[in-house]
Structure formats: structure tokens, C-alpha cells
GROMACS .gro file of C-alpha atoms in nm:
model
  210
    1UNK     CA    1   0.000   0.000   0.000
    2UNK     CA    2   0.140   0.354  -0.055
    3UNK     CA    3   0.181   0.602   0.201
    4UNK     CA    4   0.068   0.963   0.213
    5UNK     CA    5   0.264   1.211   0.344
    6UNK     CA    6   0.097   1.536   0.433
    7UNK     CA    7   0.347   1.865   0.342
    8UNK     CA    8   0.270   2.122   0.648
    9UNK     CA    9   0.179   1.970   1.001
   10UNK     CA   10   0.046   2.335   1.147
   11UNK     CA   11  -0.391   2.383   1.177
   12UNK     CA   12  -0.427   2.326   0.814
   13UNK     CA   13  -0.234   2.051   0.816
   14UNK     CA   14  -0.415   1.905   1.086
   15UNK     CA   15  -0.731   1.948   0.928
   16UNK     CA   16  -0.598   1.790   0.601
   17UNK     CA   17  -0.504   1.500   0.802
   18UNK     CA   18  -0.924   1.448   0.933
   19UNK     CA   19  -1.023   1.535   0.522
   20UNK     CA   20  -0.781   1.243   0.408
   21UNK     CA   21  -0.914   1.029   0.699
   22UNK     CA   22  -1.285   1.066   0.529
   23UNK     CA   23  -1.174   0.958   0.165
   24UNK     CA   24  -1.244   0.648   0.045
   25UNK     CA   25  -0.881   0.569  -0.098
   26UNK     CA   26  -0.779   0.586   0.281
   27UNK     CA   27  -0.686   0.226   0.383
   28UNK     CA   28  -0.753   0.110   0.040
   29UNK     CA   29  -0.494   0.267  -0.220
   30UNK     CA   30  -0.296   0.501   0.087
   31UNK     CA   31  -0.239   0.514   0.432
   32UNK     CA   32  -0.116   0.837   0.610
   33UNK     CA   33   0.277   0.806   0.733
   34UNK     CA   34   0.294   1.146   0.877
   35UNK     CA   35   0.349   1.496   0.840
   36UNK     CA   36   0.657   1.749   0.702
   37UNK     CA   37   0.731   2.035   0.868
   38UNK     CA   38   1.071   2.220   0.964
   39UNK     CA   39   0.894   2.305   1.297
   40UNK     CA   40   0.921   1.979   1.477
   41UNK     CA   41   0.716   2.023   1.777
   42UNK     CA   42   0.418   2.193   1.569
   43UNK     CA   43   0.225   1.886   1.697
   44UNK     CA   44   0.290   1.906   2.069
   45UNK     CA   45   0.017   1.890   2.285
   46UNK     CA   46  -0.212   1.750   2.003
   47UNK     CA   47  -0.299   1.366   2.009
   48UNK     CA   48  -0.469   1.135   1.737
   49UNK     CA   49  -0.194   1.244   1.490
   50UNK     CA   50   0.115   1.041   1.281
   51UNK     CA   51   0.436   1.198   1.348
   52UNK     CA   52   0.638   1.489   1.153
   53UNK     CA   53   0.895   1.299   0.965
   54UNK     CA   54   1.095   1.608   0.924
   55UNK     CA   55   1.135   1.886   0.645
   56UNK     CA   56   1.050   1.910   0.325
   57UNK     CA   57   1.429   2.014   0.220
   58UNK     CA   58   1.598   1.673   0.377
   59UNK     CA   59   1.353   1.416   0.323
   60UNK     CA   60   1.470   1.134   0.063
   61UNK     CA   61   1.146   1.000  -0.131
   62UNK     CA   62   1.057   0.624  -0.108
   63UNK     CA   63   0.885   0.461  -0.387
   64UNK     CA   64   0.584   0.440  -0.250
   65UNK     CA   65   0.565   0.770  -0.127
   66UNK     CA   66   0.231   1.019  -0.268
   67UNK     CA   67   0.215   1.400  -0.122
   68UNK     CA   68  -0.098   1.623  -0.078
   69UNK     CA   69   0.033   1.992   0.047
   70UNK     CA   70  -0.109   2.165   0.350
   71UNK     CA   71  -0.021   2.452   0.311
   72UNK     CA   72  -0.246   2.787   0.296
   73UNK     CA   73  -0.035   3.028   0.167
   74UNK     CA   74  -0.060   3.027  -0.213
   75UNK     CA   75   0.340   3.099  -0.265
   76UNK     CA   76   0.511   2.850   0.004
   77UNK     CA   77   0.261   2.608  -0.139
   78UNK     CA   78   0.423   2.650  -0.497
   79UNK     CA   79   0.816   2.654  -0.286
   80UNK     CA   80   0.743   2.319  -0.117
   81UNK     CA   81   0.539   2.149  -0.389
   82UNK     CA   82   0.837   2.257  -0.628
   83UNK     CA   83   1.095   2.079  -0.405
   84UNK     CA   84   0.935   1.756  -0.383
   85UNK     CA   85   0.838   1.751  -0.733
   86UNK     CA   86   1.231   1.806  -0.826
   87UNK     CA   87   1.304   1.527  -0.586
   88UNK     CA   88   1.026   1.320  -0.846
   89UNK     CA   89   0.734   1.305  -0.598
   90UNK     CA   90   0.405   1.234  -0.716
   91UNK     CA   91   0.090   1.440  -0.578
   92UNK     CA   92  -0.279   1.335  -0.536
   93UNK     CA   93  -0.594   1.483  -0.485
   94UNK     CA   94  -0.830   1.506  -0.154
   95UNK     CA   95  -1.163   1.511  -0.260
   96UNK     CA   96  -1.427   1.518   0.004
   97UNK     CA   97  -1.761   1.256  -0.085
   98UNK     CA   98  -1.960   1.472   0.027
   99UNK     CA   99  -1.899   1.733  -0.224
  100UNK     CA  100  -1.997   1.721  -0.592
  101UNK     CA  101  -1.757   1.789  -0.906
  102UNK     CA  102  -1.977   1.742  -1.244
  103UNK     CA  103  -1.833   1.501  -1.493
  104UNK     CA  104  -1.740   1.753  -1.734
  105UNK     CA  105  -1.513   1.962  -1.503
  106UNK     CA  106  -1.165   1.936  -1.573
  107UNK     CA  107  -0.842   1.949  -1.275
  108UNK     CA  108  -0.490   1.901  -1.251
  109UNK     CA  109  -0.274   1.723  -0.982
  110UNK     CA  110  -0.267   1.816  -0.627
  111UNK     CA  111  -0.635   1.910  -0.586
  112UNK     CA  112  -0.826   1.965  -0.224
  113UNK     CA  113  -1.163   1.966  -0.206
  114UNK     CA  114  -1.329   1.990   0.148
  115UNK     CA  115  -1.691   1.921   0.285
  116UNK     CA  116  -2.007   2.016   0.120
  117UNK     CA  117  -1.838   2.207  -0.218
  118UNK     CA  118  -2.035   2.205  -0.504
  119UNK     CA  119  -1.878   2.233  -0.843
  120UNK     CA  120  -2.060   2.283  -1.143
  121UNK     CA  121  -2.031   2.232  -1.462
  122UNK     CA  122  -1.731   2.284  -1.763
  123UNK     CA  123  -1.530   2.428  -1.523
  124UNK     CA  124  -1.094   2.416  -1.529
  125UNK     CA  125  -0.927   2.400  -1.292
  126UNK     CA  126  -0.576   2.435  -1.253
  127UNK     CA  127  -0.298   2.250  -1.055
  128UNK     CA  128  -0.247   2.247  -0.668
  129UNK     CA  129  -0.590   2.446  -0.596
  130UNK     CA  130  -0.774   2.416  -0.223
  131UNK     CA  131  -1.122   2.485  -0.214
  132UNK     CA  132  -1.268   2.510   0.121
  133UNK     CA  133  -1.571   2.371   0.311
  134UNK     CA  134  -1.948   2.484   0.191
  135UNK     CA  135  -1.781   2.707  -0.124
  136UNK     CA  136  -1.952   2.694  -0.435
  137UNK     CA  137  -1.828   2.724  -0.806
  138UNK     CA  138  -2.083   2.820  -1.084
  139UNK     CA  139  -2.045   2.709  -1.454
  140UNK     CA  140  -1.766   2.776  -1.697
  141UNK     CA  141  -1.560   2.912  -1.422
  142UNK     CA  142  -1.186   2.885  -1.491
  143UNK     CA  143  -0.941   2.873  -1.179
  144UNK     CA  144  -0.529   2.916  -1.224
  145UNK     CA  145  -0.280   2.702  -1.034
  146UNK     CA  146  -0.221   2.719  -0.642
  147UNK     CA  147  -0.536   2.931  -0.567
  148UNK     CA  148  -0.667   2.905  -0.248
  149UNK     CA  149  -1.079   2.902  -0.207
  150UNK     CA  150  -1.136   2.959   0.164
  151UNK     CA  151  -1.496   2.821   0.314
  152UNK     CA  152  -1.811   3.013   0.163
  153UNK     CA  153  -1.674   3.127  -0.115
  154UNK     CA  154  -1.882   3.168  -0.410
  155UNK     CA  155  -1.727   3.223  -0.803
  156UNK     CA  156  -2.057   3.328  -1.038
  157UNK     CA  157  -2.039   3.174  -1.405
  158UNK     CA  158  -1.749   3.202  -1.603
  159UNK     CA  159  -1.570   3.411  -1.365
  160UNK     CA  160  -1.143   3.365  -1.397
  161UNK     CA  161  -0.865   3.374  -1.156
  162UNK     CA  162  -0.534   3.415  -1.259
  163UNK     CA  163  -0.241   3.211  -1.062
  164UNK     CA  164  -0.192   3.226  -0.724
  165UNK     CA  165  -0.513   3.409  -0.601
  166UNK     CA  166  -0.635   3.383  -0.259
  167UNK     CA  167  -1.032   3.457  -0.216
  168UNK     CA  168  -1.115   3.425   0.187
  169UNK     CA  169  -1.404   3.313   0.420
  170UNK     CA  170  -1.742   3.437   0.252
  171UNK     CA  171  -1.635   3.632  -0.037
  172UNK     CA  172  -1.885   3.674  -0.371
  173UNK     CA  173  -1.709   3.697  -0.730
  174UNK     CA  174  -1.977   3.790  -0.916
  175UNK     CA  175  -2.016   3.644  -1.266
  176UNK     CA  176  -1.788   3.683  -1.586
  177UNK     CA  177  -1.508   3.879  -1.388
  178UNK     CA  178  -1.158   3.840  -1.444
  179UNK     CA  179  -0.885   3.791  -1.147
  180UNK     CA  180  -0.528   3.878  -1.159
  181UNK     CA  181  -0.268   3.725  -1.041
  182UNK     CA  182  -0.165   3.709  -0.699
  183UNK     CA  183  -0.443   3.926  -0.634
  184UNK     CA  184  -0.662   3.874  -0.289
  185UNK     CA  185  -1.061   3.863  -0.210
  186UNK     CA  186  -1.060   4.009   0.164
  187UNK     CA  187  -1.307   3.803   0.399
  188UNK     CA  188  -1.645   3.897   0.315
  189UNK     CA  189  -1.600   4.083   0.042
  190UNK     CA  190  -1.873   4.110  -0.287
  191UNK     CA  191  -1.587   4.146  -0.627
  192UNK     CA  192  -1.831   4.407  -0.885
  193UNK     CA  193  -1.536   4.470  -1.109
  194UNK     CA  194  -1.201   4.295  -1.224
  195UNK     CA  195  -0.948   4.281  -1.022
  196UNK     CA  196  -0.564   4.319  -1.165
  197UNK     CA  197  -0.305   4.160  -1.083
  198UNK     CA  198  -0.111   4.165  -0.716
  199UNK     CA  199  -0.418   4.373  -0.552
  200UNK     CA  200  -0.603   4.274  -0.266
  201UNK     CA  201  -0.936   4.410  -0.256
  202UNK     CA  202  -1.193   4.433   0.105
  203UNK     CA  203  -1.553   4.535   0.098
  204UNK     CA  204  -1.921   4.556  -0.012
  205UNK     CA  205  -1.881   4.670  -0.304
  206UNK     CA  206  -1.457   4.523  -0.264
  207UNK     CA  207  -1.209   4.819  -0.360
  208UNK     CA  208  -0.841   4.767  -0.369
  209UNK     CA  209  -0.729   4.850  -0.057
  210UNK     CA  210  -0.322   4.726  -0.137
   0.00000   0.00000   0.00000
């Protein structure tokens, strides 16, 4: 059986950990080995968890090794994802059964979908994206690689994101807009216009606020 090793062993690792607990390849096709993470005692005074093996830089891939990242922040996920990758590791996706993905969605490696998402339909969807608990994606929507959905968040039809966009808890894109990259959706926030690249935006209606 092959082994899953979780990159990040900090709260959203943790909860990674309980999603990949609740997917059906657990025990089947994976078990969990443990956790990387260049703090070693991020899991002291927690119990119920595998052990950190150690960091990402220093670890030496076994052949059955597979990787899901952990990691919220969109530009240490691309760092650590990049390392293992040029060490030859091989990423899979988390997807929750309780959420729904329609069969004619498209999405690359590394994928993590929580609880209770609903994904619609003819939607891409890029490599290494997390989308949060109860957030839902509307048709034609197209989503770049490493963006982070937080829980709640809703993308309207054939809205885009760029690379590396972060859209937090409860935040409306309304439909047909266009993301930048590295651009941010503040907590909240209801996105009336495009957004260009490296802004982050706050607000009802959201205005750039960096």
C-alpha cells in the first residue's frame, strides 16, 4: 500500500489530516505516514496524529511515497510542492464525498476539495488548488494554479482567476469577472469589477485597498 505524506503539520495541516481520513482511498490505495514540517514540535500537545517525519528540504522519497500539500499560503505552497516535485514526488488529490464535481469539469494534480463544495459544470481547474468547506463554483468558471478558495466562497459563471489568487471566508465573485494574479478577495468581500493583478481588494462593493 502507498503512504501519504501530508506537506505542512500546522492547523491546516491538521485538518488535512481528518479530510484524508474521510476519503475512500484511505486504507484502500494510501495510508497516512505522517506529516513534514521544519517546525518539529508543531504537533505538541495535540494527540490522534502520525508523526512529523521532518522537512521538506531533507527528506529522501521512497517509492511508494504520494504528497498532498497543507499549506495555505498560495506561494510557500508552490516553494514546497516545487521541491518535492524536483526530488520526483508524485501528488494526489483530496476530494471530500460529500462534495460534488460534475463530470465535465476538468483538474490538474494536487487538488483539495473539502466538505459540502459544489462544483458545477465545464469548469478548469488548474494545478495544486484548495477549495474550502461549503464554497460553491458556478459554470464555466476557470481557476489558475495554487489558488486558495477559503470556506463560503462563491465564483458566479465564467468568472477567472489568474495564478496564485487567494479569495477568503465568505467572499462573492460575481459572474464573468476576471482575477489577476496574486491578487486577494478580503473576507467577506462582494468582487463588482475585475481585479488586476497583485491587488487585494476588502468590501461591499470590494475596492483595492493594497
Amino acid at each position: 500500500m502507498n503512504s501519504l505524506i501530508i506537506i505542512g503539520a500546522r492547523g491546516y495541516g491538521r485538518e488535512v489530516y481528518h479530510l484524508a481520513t474521510q476519503c475512500k482511498e484511505y486504507k484502500t490505495e494510501w495510508d497516512i505516514r505522517g506529516f513534514l514540517d521544519d517546525h518539529s514540535e508543531a504537533l505538541n500537545g495535540y494527540t490522534g496524529y502520525p508523526p512529523i517525519i521532518g522537512p521538506v528540504e531533507t527528506y529522501e522519497i521512497q517509492p511508494d511515497d504520494l504528497f498532498v500539500c497543507a499549506l495555505g499560503n498560495v506561494h510557500y505552497k508552490n516553494k514546497y510542492v516545487s521541491i518535492i516535485k524536483s526530488k520526483g514526488g508524485r501528488f494526489i488529490s483530496l476530494i471530500h464525498p460529500s462534495s460534488m464535481i460534475s463530470i465535465t469539469t476538468q483538474y490538474g494534480e494536487g487538488l483539495i476539495v473539502c466538505q459540502f463544495v459544489n462544483i458545477s459544470c465545464d469548469i478548469v481547474i488548474g494545478n495544486f488548488v484548495t477549495i474550502q468547506p461549503f464554497s460553491e463554483i458556478g459554470h464555466d468558471v476557470f481557476i489558475g494554479d495554487h489558488c486558495h478558495l477559503n470556506s463560503h466562497a462563491f465564483l458566479g459563471g465564467y468568472v477567472r482567476l489568474g495564478n496564485y489568487v487567494t479569495v477568503h471566508s465568505g467572499a462573492k465573485i460575481i459572474p464573468r469577472l476576471k482575477i489577476g494574479n496574486n491578487s486577494v478577495i478580503g473576507a467577506g468581500s462582494v468582487v463588482t469589477k475585475n481585479v488586476q493583478e497583485d491587488c487585494t481588494v476588502f468590501g461591499n462593493p470590494a475596492k483595492v485597498i493594497f
